[in-house]
N, CA, C and O atoms as a Maestro MAE file, in Angstrom:
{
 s_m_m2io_version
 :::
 2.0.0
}

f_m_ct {
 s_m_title
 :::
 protein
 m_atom[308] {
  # First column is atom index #
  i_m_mmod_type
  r_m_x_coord
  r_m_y_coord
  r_m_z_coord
  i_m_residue_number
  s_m_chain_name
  s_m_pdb_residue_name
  s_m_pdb_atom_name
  i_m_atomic_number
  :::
  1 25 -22.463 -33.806 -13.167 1 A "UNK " " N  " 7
  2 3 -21.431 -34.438 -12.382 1 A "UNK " " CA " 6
  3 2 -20.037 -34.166 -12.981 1 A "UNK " " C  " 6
  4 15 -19.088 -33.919 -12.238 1 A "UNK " " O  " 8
  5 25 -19.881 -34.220 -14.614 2 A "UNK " " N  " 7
  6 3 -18.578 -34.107 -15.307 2 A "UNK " " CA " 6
  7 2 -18.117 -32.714 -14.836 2 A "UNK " " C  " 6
  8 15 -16.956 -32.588 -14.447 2 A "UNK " " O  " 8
  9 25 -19.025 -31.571 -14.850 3 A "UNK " " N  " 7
  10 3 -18.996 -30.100 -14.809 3 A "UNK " " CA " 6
  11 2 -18.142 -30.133 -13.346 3 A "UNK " " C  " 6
  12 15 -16.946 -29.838 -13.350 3 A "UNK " " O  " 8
  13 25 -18.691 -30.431 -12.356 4 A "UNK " " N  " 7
  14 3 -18.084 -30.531 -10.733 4 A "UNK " " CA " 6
  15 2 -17.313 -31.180 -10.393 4 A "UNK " " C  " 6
  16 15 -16.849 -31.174 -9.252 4 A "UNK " " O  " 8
  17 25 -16.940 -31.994 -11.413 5 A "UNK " " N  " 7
  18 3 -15.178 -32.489 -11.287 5 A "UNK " " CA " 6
  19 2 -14.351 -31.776 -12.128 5 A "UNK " " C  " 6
  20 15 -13.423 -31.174 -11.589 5 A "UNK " " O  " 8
  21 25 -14.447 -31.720 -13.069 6 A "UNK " " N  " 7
  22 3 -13.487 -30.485 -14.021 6 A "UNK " " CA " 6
  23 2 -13.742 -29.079 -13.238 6 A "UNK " " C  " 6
  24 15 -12.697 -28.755 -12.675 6 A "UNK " " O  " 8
  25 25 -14.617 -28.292 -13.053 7 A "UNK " " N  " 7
  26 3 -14.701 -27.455 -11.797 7 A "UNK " " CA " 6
  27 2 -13.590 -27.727 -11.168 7 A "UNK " " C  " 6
  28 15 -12.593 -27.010 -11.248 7 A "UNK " " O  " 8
  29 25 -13.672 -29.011 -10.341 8 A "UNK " " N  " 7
  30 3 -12.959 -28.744 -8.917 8 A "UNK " " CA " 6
  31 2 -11.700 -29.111 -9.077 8 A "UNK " " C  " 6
  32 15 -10.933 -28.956 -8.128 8 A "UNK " " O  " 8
  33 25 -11.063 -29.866 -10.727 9 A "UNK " " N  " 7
  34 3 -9.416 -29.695 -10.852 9 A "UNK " " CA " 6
  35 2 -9.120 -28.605 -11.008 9 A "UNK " " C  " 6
  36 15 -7.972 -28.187 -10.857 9 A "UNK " " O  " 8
  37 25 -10.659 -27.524 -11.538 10 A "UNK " " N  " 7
  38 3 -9.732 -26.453 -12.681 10 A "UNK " " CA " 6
  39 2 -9.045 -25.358 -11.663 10 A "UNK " " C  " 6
  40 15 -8.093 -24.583 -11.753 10 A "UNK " " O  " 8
  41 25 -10.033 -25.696 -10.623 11 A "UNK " " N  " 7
  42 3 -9.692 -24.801 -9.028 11 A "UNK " " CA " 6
  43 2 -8.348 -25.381 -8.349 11 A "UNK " " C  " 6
  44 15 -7.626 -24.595 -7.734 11 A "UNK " " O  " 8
  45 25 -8.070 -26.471 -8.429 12 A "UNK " " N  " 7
  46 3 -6.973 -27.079 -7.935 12 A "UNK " " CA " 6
  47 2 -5.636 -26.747 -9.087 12 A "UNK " " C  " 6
  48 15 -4.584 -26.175 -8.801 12 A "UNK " " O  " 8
  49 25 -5.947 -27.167 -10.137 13 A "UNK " " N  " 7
  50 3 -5.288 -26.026 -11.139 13 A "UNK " " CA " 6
  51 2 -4.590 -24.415 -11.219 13 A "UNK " " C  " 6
  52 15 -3.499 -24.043 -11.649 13 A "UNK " " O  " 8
  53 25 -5.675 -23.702 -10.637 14 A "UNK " " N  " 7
  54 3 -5.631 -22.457 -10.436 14 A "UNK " " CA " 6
  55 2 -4.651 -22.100 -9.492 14 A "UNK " " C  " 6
  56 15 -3.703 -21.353 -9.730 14 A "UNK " " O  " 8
  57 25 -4.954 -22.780 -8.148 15 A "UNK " " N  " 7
  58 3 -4.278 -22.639 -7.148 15 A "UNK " " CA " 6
  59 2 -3.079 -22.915 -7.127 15 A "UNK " " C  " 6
  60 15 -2.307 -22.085 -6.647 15 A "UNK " " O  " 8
  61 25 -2.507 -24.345 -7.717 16 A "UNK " " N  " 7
  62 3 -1.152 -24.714 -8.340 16 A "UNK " " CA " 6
  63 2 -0.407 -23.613 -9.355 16 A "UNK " " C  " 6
  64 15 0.786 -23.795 -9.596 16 A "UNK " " O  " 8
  65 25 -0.976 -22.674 -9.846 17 A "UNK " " N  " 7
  66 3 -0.413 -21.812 -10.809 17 A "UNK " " CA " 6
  67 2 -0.031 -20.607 -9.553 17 A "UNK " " C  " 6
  68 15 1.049 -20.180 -9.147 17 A "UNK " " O  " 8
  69 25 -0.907 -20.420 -9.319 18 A "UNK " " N  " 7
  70 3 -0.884 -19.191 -8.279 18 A "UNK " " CA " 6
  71 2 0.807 -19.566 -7.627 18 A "UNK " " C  " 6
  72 15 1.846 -18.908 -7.687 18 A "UNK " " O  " 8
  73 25 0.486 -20.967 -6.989 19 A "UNK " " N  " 7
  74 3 1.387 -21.124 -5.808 19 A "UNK " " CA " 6
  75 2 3.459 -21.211 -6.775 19 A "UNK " " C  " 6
  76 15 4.558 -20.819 -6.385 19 A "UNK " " O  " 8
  77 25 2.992 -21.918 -8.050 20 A "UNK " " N  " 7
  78 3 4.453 -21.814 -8.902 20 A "UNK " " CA " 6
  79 2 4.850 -20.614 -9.276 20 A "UNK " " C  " 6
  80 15 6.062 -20.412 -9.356 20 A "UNK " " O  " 8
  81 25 3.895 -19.536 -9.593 21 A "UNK " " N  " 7
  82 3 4.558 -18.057 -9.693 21 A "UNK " " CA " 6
  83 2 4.989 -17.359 -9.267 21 A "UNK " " C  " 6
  84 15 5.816 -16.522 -9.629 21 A "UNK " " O  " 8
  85 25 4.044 -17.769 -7.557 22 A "UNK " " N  " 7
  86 3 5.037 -17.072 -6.598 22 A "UNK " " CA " 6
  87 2 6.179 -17.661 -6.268 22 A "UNK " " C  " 6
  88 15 7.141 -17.111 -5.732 22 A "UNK " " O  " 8
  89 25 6.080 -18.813 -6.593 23 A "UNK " " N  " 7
  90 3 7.895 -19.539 -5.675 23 A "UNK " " CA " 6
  91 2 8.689 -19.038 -6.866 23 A "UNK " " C  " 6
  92 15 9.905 -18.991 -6.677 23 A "UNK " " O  " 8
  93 25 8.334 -18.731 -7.818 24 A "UNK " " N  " 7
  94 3 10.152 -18.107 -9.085 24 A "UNK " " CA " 6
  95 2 10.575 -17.173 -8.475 24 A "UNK " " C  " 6
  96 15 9.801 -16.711 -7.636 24 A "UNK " " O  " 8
  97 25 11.683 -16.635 -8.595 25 A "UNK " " N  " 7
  98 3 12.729 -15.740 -8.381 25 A "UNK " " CA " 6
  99 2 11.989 -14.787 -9.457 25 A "UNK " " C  " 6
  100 15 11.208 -15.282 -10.270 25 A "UNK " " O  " 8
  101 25 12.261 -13.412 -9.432 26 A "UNK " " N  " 7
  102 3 12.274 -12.647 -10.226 26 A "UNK " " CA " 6
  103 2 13.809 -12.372 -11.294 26 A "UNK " " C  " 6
  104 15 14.921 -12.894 -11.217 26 A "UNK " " O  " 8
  105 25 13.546 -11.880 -11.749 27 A "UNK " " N  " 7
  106 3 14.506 -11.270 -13.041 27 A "UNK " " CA " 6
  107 2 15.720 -10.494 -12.132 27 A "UNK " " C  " 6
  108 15 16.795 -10.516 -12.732 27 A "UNK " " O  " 8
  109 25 15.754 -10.032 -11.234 28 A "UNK " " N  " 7
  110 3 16.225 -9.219 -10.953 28 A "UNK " " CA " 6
  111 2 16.758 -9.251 -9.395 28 A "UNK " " C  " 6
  112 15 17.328 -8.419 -8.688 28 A "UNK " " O  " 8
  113 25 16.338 -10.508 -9.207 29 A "UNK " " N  " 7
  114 3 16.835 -11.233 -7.303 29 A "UNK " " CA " 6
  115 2 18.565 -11.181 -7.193 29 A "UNK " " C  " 6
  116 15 19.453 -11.629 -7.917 29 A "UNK " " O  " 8
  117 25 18.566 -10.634 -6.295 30 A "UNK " " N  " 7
  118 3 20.207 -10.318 -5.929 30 A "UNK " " CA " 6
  119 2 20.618 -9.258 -6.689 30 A "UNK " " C  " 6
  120 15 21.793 -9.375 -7.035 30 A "UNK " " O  " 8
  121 25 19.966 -8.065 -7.153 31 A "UNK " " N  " 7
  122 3 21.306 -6.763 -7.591 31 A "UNK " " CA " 6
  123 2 21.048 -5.938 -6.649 31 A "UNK " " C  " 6
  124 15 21.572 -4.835 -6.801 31 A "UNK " " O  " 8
  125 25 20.253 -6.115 -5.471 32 A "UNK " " N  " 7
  126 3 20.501 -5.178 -4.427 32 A "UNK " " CA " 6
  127 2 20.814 -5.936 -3.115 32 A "UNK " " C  " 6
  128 15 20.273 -5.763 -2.022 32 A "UNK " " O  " 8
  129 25 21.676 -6.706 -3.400 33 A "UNK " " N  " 7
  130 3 22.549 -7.047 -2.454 33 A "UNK " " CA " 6
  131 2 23.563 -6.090 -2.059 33 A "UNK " " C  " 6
  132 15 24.188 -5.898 -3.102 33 A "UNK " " O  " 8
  133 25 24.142 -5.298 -1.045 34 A "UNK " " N  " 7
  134 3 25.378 -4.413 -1.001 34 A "UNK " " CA " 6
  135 2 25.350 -5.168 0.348 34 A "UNK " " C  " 6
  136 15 24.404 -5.571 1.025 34 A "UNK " " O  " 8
  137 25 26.853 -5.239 0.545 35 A "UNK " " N  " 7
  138 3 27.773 -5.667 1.821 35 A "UNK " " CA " 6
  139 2 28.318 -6.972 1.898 35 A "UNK " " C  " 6
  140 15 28.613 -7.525 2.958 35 A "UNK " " O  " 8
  141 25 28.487 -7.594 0.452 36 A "UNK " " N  " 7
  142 3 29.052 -8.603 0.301 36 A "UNK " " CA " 6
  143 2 28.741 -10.033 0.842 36 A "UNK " " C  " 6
  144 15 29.501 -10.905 1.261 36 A "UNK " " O  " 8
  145 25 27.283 -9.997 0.692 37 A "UNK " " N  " 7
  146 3 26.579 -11.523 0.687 37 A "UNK " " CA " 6
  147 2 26.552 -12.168 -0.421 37 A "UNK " " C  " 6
  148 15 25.461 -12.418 -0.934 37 A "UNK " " O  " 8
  149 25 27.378 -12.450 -0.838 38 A "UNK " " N  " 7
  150 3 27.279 -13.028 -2.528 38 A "UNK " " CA " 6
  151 2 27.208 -14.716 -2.123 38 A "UNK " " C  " 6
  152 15 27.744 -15.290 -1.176 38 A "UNK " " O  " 8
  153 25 26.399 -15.230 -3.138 39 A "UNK " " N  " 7
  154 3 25.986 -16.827 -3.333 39 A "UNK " " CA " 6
  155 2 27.450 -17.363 -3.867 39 A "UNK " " C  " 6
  156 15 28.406 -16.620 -4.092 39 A "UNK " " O  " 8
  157 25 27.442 -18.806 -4.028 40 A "UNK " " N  " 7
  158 3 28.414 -19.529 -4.381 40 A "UNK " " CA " 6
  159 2 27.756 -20.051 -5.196 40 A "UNK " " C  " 6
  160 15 26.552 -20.051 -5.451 40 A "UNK " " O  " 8
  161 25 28.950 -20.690 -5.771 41 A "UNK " " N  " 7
  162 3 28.541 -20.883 -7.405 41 A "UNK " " CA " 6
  163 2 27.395 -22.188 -7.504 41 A "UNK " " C  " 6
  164 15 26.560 -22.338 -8.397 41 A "UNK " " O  " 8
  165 25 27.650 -23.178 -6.171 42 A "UNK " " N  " 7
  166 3 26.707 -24.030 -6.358 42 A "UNK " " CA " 6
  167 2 24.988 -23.934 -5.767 42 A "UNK " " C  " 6
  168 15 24.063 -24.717 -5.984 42 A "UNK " " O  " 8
  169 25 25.010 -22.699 -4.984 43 A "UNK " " N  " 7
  170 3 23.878 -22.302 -4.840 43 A "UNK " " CA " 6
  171 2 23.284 -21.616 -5.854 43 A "UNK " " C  " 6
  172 15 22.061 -21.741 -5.922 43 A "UNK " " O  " 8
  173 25 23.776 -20.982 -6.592 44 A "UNK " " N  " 7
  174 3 23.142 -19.823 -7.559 44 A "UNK " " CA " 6
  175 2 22.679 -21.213 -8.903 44 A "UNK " " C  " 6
  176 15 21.509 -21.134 -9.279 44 A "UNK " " O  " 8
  177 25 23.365 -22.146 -9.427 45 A "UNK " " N  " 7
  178 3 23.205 -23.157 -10.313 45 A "UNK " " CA " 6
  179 2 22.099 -23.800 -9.790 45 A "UNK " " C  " 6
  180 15 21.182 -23.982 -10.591 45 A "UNK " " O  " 8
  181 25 21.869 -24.368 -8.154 46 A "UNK " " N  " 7
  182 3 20.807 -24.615 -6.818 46 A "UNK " " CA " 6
  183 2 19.553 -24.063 -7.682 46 A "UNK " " C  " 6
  184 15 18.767 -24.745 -8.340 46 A "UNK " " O  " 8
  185 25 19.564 -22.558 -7.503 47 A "UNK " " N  " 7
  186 3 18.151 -21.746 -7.497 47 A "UNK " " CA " 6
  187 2 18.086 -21.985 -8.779 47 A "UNK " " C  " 6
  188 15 17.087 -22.691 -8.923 47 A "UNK " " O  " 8
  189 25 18.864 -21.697 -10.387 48 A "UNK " " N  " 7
  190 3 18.327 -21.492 -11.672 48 A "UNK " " CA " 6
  191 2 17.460 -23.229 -11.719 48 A "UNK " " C  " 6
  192 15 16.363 -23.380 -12.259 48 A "UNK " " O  " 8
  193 25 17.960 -23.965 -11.285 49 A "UNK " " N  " 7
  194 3 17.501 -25.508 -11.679 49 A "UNK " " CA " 6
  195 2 16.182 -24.900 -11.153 49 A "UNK " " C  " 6
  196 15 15.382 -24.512 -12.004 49 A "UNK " " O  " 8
  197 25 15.834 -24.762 -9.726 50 A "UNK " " N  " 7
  198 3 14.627 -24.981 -8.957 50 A "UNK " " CA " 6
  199 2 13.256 -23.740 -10.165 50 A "UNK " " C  " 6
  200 15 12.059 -23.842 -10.432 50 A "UNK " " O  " 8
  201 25 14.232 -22.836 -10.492 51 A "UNK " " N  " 7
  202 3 13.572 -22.159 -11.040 51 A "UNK " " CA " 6
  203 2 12.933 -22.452 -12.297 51 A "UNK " " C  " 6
  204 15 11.841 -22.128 -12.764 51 A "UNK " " O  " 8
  205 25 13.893 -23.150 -12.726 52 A "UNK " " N  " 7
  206 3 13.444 -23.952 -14.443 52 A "UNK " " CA " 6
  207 2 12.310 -25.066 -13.903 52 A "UNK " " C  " 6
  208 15 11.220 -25.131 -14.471 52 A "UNK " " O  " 8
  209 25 12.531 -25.659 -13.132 53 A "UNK " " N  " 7
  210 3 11.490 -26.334 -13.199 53 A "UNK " " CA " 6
  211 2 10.188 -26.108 -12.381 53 A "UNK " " C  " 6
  212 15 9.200 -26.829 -12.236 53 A "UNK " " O  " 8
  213 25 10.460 -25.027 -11.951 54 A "UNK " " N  " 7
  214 3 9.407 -24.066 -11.604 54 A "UNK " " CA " 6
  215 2 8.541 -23.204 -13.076 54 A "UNK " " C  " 6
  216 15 7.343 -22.926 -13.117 54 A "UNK " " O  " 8
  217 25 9.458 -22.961 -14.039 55 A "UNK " " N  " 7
  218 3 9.057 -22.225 -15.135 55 A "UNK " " CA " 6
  219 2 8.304 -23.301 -15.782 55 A "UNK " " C  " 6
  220 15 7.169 -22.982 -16.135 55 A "UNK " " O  " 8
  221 25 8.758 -24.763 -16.069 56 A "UNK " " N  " 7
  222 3 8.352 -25.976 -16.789 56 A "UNK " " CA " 6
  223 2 6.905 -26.126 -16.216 56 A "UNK " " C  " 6
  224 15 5.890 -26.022 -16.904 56 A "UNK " " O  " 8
  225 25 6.942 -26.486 -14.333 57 A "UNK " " N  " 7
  226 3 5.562 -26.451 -14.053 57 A "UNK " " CA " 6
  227 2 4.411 -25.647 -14.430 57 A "UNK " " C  " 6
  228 15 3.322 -26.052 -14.835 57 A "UNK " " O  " 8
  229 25 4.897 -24.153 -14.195 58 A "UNK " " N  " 7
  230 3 3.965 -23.326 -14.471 58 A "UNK " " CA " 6
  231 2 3.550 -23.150 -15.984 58 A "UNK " " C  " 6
  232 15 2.542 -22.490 -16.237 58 A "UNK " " O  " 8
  233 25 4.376 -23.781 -17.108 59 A "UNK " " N  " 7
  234 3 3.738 -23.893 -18.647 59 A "UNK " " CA " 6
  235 2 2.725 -24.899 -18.378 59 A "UNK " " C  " 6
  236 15 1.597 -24.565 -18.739 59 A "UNK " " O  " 8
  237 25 2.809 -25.813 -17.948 60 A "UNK " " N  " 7
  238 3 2.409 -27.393 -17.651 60 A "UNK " " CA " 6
  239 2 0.668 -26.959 -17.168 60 A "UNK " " C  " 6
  240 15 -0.382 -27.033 -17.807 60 A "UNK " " O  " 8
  241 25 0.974 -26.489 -15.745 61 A "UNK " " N  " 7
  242 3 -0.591 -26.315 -15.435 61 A "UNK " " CA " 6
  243 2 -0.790 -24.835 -16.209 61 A "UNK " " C  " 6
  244 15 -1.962 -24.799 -16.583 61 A "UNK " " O  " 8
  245 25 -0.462 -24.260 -16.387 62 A "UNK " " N  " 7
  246 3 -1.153 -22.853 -17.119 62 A "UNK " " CA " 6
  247 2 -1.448 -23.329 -18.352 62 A "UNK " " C  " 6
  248 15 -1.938 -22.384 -18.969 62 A "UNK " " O  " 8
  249 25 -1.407 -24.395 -19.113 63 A "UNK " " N  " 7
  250 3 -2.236 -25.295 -20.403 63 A "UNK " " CA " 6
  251 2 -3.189 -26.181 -19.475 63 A "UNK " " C  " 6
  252 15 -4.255 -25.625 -19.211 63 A "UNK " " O  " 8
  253 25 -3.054 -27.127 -19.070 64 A "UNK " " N  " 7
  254 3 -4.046 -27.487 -18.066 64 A "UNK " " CA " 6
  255 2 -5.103 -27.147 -18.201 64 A "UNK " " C  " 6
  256 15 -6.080 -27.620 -18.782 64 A "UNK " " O  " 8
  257 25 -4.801 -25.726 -17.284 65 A "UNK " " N  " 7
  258 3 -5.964 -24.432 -16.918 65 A "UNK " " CA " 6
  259 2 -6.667 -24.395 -17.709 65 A "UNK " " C  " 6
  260 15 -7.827 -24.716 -17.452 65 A "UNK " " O  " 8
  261 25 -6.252 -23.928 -19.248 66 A "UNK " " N  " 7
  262 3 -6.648 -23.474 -20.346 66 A "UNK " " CA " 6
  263 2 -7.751 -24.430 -20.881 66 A "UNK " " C  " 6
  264 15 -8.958 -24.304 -21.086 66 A "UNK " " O  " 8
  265 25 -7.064 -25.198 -20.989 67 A "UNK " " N  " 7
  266 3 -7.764 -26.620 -21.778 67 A "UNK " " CA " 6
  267 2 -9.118 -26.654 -20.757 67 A "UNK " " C  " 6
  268 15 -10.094 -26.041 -21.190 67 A "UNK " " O  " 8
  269 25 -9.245 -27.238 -19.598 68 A "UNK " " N  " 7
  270 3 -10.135 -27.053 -18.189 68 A "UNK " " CA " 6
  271 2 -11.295 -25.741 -19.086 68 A "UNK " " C  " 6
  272 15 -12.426 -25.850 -19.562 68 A "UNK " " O  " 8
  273 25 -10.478 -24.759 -19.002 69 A "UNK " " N  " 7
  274 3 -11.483 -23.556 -19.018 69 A "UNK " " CA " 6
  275 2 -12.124 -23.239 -20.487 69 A "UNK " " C  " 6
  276 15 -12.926 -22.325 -20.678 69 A "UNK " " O  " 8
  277 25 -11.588 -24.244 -21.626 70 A "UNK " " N  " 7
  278 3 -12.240 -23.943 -22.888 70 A "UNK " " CA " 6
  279 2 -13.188 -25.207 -22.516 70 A "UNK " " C  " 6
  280 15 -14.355 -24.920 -22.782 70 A "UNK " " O  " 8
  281 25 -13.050 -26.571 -21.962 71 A "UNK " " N  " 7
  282 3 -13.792 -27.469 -21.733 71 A "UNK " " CA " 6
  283 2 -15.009 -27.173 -21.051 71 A "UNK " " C  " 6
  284 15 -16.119 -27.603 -21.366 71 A "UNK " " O  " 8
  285 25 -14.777 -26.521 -20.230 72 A "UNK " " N  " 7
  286 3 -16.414 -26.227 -19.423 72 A "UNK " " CA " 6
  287 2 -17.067 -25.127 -19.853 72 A "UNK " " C  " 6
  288 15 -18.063 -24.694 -19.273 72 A "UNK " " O  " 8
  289 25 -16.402 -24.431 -21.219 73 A "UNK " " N  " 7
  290 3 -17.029 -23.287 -21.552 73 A "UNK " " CA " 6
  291 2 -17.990 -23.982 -22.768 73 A "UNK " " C  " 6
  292 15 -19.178 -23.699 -22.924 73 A "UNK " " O  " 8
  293 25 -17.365 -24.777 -23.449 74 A "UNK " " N  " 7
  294 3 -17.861 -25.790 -24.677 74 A "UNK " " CA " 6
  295 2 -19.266 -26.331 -24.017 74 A "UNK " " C  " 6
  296 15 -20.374 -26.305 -24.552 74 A "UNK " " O  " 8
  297 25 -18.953 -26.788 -22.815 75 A "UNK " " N  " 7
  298 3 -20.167 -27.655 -22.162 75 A "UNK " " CA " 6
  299 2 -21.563 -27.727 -22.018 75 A "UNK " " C  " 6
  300 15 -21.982 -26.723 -21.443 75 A "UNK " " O  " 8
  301 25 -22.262 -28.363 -22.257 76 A "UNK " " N  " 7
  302 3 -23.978 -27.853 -21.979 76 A "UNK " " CA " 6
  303 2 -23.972 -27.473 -21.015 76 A "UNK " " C  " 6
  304 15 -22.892 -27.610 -20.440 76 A "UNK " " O  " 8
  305 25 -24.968 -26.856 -20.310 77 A "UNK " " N  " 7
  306 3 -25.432 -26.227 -19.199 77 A "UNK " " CA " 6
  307 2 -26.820 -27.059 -18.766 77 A "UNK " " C  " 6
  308 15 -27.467 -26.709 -17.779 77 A "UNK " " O  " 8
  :::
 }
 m_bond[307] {
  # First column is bond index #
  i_m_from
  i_m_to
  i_m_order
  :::
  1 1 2 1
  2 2 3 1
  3 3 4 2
  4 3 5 1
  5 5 6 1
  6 6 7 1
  7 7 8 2
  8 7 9 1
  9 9 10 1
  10 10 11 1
  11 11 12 2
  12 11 13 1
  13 13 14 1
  14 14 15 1
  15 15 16 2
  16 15 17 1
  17 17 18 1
  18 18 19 1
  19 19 20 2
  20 19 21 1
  21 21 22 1
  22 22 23 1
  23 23 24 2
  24 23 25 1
  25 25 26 1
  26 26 27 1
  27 27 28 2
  28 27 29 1
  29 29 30 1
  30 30 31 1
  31 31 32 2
  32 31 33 1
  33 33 34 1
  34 34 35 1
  35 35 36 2
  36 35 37 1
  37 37 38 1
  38 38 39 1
  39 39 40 2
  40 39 41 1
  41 41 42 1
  42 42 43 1
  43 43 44 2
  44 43 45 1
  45 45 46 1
  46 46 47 1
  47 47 48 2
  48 47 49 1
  49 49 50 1
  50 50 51 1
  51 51 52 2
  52 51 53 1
  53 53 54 1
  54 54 55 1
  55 55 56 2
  56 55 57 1
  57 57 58 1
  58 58 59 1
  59 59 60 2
  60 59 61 1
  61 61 62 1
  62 62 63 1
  63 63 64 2
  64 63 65 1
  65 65 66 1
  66 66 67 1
  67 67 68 2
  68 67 69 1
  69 69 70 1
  70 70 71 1
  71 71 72 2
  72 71 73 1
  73 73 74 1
  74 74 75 1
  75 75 76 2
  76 75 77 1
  77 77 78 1
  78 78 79 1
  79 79 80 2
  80 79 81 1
  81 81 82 1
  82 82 83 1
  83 83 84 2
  84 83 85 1
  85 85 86 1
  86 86 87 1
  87 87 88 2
  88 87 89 1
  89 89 90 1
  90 90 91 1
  91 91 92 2
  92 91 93 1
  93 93 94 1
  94 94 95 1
  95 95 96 2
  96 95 97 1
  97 97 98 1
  98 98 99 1
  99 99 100 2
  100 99 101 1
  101 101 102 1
  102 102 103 1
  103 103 104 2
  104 103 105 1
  105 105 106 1
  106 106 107 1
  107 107 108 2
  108 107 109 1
  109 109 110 1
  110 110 111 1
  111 111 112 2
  112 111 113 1
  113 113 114 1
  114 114 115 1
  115 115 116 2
  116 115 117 1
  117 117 118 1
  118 118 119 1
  119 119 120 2
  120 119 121 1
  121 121 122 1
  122 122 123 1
  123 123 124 2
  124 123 125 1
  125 125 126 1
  126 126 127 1
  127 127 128 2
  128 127 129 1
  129 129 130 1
  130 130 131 1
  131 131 132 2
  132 131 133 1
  133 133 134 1
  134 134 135 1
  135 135 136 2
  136 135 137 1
  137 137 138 1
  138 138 139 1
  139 139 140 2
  140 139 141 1
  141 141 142 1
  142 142 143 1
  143 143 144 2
  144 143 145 1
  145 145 146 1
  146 146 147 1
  147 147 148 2
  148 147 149 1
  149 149 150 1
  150 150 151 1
  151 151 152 2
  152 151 153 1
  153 153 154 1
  154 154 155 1
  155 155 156 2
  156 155 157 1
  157 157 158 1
  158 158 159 1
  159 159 160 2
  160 159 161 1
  161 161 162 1
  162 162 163 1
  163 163 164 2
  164 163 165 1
  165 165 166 1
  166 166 167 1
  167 167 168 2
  168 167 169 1
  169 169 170 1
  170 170 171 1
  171 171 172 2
  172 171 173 1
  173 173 174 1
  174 174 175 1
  175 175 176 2
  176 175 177 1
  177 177 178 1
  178 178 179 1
  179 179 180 2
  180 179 181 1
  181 181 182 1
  182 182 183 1
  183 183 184 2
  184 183 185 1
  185 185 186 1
  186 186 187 1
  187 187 188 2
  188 187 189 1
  189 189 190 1
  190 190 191 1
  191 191 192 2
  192 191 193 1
  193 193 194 1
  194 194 195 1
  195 195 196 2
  196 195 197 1
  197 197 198 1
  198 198 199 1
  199 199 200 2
  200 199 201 1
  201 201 202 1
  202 202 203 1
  203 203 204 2
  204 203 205 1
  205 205 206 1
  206 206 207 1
  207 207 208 2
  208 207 209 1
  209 209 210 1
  210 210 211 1
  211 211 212 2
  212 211 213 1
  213 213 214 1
  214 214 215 1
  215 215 216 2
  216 215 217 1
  217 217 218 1
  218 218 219 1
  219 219 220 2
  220 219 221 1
  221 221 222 1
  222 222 223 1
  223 223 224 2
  224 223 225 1
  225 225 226 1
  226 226 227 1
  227 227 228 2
  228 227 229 1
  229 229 230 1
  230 230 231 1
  231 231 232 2
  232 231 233 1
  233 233 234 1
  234 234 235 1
  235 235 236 2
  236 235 237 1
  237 237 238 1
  238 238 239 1
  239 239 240 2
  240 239 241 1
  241 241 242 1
  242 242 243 1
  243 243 244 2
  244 243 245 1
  245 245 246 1
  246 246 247 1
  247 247 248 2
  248 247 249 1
  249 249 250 1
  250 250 251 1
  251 251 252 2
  252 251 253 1
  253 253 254 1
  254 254 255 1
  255 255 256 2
  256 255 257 1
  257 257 258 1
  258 258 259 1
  259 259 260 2
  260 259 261 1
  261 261 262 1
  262 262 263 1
  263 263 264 2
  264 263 265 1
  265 265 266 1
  266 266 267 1
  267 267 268 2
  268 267 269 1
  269 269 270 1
  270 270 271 1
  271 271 272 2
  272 271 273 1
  273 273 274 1
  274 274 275 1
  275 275 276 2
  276 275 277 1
  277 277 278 1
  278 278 279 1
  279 279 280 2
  280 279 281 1
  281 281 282 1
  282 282 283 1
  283 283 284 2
  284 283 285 1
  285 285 286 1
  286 286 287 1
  287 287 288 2
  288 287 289 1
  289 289 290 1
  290 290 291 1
  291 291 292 2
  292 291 293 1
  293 293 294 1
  294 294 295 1
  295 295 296 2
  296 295 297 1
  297 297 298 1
  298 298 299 1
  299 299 300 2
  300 299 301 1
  301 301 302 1
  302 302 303 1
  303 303 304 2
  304 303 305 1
  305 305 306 1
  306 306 307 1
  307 307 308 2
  :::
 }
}
């Protein structure tokens, strides 16, 4: 029973990682902008916040994960 609940966070886990990596910005978002769409200063400050705590989440459950996946590896069978 313990196994199929840690299972089914570690999957809910998984999926939460998946879904925070894709929402970051890359390294490199906006240098191929040409034609003068440039952000303002309070949008660009906007995205780094959303992104930091996008980076914070994804440390957060990517230990989670970890912990989850050394736990059910430890486990009897």
């Amino acid at each position: 029973m313990a196994t199929t609940i840690i299972s089914a966070i570690q999957v809910l886990a998984g999926i939460l990682l998946i879904v925070f990596v894709l929402g970051q910005s890359g390294k490199h978002s906006g240098l191929g902008t040409i034609g003068g769409a440039s952000e303002s200063f309070l949008s660009k400050n906007q995205a780094r916040s959303v992104d930091a705590k996008l980076a914070r989440w994804t440390k957060w459950v990517g230990l989670i994960f970890v912990v989850l996946t050394l736990a059910l590896s430890l486990m009897p069978h």
